[in-house]
PDB file of C-alpha atoms and ligand atoms in Angstrom:
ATOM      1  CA  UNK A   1      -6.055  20.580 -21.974  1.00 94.00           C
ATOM      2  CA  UNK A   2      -6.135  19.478 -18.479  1.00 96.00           C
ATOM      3  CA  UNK A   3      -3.525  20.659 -15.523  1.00 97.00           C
ATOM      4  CA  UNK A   4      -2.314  18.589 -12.568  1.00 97.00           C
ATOM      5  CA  UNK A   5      -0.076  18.408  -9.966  1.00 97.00           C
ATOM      6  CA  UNK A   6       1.981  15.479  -8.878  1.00 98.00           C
ATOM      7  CA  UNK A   7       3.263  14.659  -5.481  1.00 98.00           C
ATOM      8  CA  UNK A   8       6.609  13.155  -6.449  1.00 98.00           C
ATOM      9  CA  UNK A   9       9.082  11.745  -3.621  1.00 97.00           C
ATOM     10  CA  UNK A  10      12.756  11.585  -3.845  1.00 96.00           C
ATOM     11  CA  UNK A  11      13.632  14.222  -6.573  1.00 97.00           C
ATOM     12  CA  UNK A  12      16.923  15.707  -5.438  1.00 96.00           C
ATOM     13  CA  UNK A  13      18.903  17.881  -7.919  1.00 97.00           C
ATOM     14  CA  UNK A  14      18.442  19.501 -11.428  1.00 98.00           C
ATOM     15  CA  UNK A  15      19.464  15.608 -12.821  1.00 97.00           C
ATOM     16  CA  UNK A  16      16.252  14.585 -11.092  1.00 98.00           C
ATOM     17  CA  UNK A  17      13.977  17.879 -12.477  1.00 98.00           C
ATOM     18  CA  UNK A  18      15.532  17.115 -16.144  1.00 98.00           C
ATOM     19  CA  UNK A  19      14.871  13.389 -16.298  1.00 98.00           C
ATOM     20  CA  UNK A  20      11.103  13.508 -14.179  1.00 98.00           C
ATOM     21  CA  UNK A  21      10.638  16.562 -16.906  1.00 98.00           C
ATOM     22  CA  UNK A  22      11.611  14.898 -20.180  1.00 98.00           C
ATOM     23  CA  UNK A  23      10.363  11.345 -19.142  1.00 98.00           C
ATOM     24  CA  UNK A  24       6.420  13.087 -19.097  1.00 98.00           C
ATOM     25  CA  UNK A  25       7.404  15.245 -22.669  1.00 98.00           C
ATOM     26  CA  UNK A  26       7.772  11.721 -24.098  1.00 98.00           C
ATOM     27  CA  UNK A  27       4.251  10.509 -23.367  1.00 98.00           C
ATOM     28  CA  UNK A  28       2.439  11.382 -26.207  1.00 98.00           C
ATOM     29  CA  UNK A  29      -0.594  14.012 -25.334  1.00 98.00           C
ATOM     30  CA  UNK A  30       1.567  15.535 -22.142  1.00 98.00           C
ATOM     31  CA  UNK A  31       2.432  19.488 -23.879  1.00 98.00           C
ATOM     32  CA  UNK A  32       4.282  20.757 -20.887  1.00 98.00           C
ATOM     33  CA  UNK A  33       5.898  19.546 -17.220  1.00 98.00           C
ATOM     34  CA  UNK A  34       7.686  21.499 -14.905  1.00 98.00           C
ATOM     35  CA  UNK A  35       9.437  19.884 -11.632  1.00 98.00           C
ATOM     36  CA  UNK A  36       9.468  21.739  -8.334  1.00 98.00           C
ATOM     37  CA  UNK A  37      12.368  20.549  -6.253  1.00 97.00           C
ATOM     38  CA  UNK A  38      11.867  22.699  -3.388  1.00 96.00           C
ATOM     39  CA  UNK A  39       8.490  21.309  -2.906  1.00 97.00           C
ATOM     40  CA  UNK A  40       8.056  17.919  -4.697  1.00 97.00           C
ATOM     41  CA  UNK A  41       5.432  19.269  -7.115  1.00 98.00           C
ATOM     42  CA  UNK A  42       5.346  18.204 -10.550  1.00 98.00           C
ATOM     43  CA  UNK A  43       2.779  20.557 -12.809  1.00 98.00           C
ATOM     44  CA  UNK A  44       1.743  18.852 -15.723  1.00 98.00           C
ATOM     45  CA  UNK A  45      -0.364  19.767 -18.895  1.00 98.00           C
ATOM     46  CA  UNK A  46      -2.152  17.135 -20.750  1.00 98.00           C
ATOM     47  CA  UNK A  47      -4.289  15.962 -23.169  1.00 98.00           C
ATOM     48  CA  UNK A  48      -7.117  13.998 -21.196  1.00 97.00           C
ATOM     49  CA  UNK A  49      -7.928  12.059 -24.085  1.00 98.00           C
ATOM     50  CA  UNK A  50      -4.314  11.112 -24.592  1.00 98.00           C
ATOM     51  CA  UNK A  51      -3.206   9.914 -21.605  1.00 98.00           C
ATOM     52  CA  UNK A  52      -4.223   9.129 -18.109  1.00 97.00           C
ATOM     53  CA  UNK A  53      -2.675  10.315 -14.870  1.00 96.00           C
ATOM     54  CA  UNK A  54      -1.668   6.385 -13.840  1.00 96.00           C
ATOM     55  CA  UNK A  55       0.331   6.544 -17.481  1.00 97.00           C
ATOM     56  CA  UNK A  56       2.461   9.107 -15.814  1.00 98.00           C
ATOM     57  CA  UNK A  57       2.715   7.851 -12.666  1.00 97.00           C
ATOM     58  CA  UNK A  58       3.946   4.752 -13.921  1.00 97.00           C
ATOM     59  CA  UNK A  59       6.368   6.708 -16.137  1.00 98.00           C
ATOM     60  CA  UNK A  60       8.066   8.449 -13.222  1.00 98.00           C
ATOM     61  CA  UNK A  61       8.333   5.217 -11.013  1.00 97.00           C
ATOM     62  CA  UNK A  62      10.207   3.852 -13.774  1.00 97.00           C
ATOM     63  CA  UNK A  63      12.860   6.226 -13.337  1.00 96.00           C
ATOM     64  CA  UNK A  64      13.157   5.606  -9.700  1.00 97.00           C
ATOM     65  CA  UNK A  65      10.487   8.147  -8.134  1.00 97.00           C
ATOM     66  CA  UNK A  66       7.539   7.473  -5.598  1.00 97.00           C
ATOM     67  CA  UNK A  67       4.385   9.367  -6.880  1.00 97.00           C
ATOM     68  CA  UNK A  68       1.071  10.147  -4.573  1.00 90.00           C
ATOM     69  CA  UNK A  69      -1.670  11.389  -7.280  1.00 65.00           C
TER      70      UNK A  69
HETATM   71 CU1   CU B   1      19.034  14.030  -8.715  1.00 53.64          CU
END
């Protein structure tokens, strides 16, 4: 398992945490994401051999959110 932690803009309110948070649960290999909305930070763990970092960047910017990796 691999962690990381994502730079993501515009997250404002628990809505925010609970749709950035289930949106990476639904990509298959990702076991565990937890938003920080007093800093931006998104810590994700992942299965490396599941899915890529872009995969999940692209999943959050589909819900609206600006992600620096
Ligand atoms: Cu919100």
């Amino acid at each position: 398992m691999e962690q990381k932690t994502l730079d993501v803009q515009g997250m404002t309110c628990g809505h925010c945490k609970a749709s950035v948070e289930e949106t990476l649960k639904k990509l298959n290999g990702v076991s565990a994401a937890e938003v920080h909305l007093e800093t931006g930070k998104v810590d994700v763990t992942y299965d490396e051999a599941k899915v890529t970092v872009n995969a999940m960047k692209e999943a959050i910017e589909e819900q609206g959110y600006d992600v620096e990796a």
